Coordinates of C-alpha atoms and ligand atoms in Angstrom, one line a residue:
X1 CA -230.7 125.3 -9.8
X2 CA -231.2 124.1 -6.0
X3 CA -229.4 126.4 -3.2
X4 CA -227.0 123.6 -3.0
X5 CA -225.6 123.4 -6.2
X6 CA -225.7 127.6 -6.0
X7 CA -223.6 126.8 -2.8
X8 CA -220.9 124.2 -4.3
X9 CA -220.2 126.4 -7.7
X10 CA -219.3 128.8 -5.4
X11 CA -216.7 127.8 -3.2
X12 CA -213.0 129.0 -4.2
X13 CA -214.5 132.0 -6.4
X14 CA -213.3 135.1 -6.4
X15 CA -215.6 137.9 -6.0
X16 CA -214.8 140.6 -8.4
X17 CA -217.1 141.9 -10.1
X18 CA -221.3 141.1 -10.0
X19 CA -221.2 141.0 -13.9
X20 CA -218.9 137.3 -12.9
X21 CA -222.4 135.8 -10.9
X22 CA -225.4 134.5 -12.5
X23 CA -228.7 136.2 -11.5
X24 CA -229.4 132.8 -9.0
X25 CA -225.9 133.6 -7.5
X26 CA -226.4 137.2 -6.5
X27 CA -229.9 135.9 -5.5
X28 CA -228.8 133.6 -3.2
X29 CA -225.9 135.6 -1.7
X30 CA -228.3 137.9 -0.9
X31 CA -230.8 135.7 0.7
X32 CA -227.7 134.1 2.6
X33 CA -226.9 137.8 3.9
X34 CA -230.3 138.1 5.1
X35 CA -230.5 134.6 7.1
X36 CA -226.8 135.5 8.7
X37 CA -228.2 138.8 9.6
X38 CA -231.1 137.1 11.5
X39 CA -228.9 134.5 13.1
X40 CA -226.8 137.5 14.1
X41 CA -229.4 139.5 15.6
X42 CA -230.9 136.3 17.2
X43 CA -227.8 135.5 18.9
X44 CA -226.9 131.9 17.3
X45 CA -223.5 130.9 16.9
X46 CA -222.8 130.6 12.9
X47 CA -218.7 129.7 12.9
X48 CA -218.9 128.8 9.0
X49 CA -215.5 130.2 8.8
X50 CA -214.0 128.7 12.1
X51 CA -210.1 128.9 12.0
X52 CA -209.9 130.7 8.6
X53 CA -208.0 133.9 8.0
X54 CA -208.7 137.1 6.0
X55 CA -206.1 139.3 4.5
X56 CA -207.0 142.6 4.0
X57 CA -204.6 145.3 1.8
X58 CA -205.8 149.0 1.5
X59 CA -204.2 151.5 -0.8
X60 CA -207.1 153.9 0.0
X61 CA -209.3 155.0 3.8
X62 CA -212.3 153.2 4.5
X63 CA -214.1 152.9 7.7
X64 CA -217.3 150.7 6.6
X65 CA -215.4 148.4 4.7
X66 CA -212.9 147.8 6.8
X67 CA -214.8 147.1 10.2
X68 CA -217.5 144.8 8.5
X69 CA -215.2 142.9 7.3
X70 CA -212.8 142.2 9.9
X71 CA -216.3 142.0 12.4
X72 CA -217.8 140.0 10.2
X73 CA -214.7 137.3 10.2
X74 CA -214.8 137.6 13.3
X75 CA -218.3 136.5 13.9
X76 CA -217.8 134.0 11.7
X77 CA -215.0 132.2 13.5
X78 CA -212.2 133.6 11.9
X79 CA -210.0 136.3 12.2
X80 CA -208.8 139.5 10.0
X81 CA -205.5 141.1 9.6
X82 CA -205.1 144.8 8.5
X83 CA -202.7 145.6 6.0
X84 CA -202.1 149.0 5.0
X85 CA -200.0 149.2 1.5
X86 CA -197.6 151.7 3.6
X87 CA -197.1 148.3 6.0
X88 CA -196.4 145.7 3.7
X89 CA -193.4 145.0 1.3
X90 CA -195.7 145.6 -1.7
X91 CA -195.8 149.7 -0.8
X92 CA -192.0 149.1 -1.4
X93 CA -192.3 147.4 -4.9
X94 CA -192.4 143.9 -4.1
X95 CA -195.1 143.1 -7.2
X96 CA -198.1 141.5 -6.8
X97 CA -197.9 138.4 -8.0
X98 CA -195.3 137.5 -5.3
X99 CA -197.4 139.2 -2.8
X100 CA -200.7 137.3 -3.5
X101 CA -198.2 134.1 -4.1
X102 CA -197.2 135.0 -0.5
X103 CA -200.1 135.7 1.0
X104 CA -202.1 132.5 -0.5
X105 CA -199.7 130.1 1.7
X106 CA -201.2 131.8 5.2
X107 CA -204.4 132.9 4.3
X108 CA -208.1 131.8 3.3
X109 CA -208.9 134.9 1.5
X110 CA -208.0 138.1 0.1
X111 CA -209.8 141.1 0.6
X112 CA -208.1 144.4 -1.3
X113 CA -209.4 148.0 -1.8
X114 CA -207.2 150.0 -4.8
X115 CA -206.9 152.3 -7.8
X116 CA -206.9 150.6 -10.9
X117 CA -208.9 147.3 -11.5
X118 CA -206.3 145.7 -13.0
X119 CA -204.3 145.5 -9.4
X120 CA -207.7 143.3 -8.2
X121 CA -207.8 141.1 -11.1
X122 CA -203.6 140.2 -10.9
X123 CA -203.8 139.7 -7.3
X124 CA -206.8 137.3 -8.2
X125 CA -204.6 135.3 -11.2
X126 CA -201.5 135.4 -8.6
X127 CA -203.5 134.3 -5.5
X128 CA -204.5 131.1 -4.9
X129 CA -206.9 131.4 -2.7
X130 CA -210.5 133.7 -3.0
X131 CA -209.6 137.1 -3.6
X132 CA -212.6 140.3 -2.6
X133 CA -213.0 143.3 -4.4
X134 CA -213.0 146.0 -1.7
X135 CA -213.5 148.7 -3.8
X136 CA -211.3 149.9 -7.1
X137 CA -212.2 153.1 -9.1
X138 CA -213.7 150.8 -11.4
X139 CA -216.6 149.2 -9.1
X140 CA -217.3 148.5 -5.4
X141 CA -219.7 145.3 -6.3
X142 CA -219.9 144.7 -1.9
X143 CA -221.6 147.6 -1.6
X144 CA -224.3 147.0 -4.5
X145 CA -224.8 144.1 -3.1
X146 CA -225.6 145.2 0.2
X147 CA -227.9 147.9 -1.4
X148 CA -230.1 145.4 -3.1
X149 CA -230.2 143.4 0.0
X150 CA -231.1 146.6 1.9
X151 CA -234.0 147.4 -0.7
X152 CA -235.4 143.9 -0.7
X153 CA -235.7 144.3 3.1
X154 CA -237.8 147.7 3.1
X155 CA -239.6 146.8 -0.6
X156 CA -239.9 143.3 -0.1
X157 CA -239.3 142.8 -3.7
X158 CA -236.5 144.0 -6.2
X159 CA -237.9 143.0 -9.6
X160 CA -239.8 145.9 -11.3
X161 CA -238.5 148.6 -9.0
X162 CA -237.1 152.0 -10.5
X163 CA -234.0 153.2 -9.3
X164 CA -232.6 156.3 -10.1
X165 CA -228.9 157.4 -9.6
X166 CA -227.8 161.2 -9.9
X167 CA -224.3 162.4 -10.2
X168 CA -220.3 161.0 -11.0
X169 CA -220.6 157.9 -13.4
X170 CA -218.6 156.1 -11.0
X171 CA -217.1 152.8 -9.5
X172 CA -220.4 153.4 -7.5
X173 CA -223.0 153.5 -10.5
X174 CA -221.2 150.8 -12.9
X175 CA -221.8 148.7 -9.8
X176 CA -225.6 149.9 -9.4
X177 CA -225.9 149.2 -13.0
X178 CA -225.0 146.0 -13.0
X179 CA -226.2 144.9 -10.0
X180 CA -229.5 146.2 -11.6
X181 CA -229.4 144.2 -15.3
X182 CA -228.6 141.0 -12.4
X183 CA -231.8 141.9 -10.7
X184 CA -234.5 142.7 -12.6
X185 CA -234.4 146.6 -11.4
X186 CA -234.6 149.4 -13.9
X187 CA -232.1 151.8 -13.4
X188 CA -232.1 155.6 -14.9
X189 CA -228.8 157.5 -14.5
X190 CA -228.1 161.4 -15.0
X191 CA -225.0 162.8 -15.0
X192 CA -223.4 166.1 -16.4
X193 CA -221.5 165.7 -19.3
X194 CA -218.5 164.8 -19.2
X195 CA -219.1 162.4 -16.4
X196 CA -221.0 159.4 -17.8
X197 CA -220.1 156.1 -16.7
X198 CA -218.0 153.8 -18.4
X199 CA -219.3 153.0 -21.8
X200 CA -218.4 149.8 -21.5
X201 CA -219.9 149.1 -18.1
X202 CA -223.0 149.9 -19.4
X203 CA -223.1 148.2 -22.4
X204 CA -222.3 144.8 -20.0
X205 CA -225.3 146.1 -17.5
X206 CA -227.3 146.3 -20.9
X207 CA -226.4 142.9 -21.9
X208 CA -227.1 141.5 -18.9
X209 CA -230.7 143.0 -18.5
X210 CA -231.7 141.2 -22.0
X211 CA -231.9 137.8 -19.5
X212 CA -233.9 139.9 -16.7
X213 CA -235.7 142.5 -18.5
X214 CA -234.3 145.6 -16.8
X215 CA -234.3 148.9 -18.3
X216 CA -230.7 150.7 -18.3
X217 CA -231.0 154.7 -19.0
X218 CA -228.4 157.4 -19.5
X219 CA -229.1 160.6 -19.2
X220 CA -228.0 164.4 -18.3
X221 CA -231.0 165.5 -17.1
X222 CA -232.0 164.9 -13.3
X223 CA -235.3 165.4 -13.2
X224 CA -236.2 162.8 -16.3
X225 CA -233.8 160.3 -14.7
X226 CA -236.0 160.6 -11.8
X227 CA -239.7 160.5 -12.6
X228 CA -241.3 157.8 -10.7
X229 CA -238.4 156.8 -8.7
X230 CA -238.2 153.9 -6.3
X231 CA -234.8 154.8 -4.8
X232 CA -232.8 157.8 -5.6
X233 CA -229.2 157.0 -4.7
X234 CA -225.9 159.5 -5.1
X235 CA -222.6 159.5 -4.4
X236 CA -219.9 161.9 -3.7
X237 CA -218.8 164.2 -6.9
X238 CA -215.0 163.8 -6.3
X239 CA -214.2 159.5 -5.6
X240 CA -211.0 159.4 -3.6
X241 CA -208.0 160.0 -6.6
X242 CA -209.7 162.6 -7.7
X243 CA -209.7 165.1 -4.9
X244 CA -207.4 167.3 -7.2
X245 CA -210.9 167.9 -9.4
X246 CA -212.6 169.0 -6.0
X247 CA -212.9 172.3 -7.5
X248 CA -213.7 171.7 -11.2
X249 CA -216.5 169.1 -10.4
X250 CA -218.5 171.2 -8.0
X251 CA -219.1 173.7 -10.8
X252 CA -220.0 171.1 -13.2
X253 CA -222.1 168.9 -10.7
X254 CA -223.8 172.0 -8.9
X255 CA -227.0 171.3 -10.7
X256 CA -227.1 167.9 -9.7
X257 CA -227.5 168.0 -6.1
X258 CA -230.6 165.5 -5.0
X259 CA -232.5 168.2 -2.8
X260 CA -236.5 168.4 -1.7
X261 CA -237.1 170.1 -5.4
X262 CA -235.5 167.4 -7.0
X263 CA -237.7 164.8 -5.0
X264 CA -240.9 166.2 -6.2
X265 CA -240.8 164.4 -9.3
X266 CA -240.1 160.9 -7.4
X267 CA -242.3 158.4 -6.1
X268 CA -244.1 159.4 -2.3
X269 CA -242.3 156.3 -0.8
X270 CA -238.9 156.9 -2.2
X271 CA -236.2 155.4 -0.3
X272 CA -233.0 157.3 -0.5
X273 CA -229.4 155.1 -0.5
X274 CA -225.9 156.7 0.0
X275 CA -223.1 154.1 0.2
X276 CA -221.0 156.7 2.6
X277 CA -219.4 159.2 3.5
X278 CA -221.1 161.7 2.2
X279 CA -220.6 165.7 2.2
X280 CA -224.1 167.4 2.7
X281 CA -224.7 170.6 0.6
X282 CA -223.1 169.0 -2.3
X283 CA -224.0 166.0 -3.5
X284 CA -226.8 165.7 -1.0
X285 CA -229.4 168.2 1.1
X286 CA -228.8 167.9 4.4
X287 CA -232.5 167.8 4.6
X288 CA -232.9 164.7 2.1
X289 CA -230.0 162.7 3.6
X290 CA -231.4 163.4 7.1
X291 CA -235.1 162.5 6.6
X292 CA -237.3 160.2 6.7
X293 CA -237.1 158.2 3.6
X294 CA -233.3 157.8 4.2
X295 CA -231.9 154.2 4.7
X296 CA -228.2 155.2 4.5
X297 CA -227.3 153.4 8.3
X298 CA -228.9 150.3 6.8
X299 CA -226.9 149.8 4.2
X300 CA -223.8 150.8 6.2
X301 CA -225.0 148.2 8.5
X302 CA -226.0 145.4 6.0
X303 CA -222.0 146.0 4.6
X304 CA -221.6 143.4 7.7
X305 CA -224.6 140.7 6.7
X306 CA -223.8 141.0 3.0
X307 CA -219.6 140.4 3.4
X308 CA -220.3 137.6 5.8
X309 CA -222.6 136.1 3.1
X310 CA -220.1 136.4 0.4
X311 CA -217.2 135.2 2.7
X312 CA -219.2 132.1 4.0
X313 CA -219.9 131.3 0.2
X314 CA -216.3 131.5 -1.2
X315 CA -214.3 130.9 1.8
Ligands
CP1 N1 -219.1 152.7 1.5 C1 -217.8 152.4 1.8 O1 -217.2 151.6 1.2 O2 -217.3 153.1 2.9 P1 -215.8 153.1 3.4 O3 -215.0 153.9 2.4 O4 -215.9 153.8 4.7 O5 -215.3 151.7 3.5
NVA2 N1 -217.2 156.6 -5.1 C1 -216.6 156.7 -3.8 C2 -217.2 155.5 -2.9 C3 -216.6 155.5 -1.5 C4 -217.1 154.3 -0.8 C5 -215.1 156.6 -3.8 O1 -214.6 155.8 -4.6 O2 -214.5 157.4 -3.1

């Protein structure tokens, strides 16, 4: 398929989930990031959403999610409005299907960050316009693509690259993972038990990587998860709605901290990814997340490039 019939089947989409785009789609929006990043950095007007408008709802705190994207819009020629679920009329019951009904007659686009999946994919049905998926505690698909747009930049390739993720099976990891099948990129996961990802999210990423020819591996064990590792990537133990389990998980995740020991076994040029924030001494060494083979600023960066590329494309 030719970039511009990648470009017209993806106009009015939502973006929801990566497992929804083909492997040429996530291709391309990746390779659109990366030419909106240069025009950025070169200083060359790129107003592909000139006039346009993006809502965006949080039920939850962000700081990188929410300034890429309302930066991003506005580089782009639009503008974004902030709406906190406190603010609006849906904190106060109004459902979402009159919301997103609502919302569709003023907007362009959608952008929401939530708890459960579902709340994404009714907003979607009700809107009528593109809806985002800003994070749920399901998957955060922006930020894994931004992370295979920030390893393409410092591998110059993605197919045939090992990565390996250590800690919560999380909205975090069942986005890696699928991102990975998409990609070509073998991905080998440990986490303690009790804290796998979703079965079902992986037996989607192992579907998809029949077509590309990834490798998709669960296991408990940290240090066979990360022989040979390209990119080691974690993520906090406790997601936000689960600070309650603060306690609980550090016990059961304090043998999976990625630390210099742990990093023996992977490979000498290892990058090392962290989608943010992170708490060092936990998840993370201080010494790891602060050294040289860390790219965490980035991919906070690249949020920016990526969500402009996925806006520009469905917008
Ligand atoms: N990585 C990420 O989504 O960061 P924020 O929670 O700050 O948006
Ligand atoms: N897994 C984390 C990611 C934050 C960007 C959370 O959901 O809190």
């Amino acid at each position: 398929m030719v970039d511009n019939e990648i470009a017209l089947g993806l106009k009015g989409r939502d973006f929801l989930a990566l497992v929804d785009y083909s492997p040429a789609e996530v291709e391309y929006l990746i390779e659109l990031a990366i030419d909106l990043k240069a025009k950025q950095k070169a200083g060359e007007q790129h107003h592909l959403l000139k006039g346009k408008s993006l809502g965006m709802i949080f039920e939850k705190s962000s700081t990188r999610t929410r300034v890429s994207f309302e930066v991003g819009m506005y580089q782009l020629g639009g503008q974004a409005l902030f709406l906190s679920k406190n603010d609006i009329q849906l904190g106060r019951g109004e459902t979402i299907w009159d919301t997103a009904q609502t919302m569709s007659r003023y907007l362009d686009g959608i952008m929401i960050r939530t708890f459960g999946h579902r709340n994404v994919v009714d907003l979607a049905r009700g809107a009528t316009v593109p809806v985002i998926n800003g994070l749920t505690d399901l998957s955060h698909p922006c930020q894994a693509l931004t992370d295979y747009m920030t390893i393409l930049e410092h591998k110059g390739k993605l197919k045939g690259l090992k990565m390996t993720y250590i800690g919560d099976g999380n909205n975090m990891v069942h986005s890696l993972m699928v991102g990975a099948s998409k990609l070509g990129v073998d991905i080998s996961v440990a986490t303690p038990v009790g804290y796998e990802p979703d079965a079902e999210m992986v037996k989607i990423a192992v579907e998809n990587a029949k077509a590309t020819g990834a490798k998709i591996h669960v296991c408990h064990d940290p240090r066979e998860a990360m022989e040979g590792a390209d990119v080691v990537y974690t993520d906090v133990w406790a997601s936000m709605g689960f600070e309650a389990e603060q306690a609980k998980r550090a016990e059961a995740f304090r043998d999976f901290q990625v630390n210099e020991a742990l990093m023996q076994v992977a490979k000498s040029d290892y990058l090392f990814m962290h989608c943010l924030p992170a708490h060092r001494g936990e998840e993370v060494s201080e010494g790891v997340i602060d050294g040289k083979h860390s790219i965490i600023f980035d991919q906070a960066e690249n949020r920016l490039h990526a969500q402009k590329a996925i806006m520009a494309a469905i917008m």
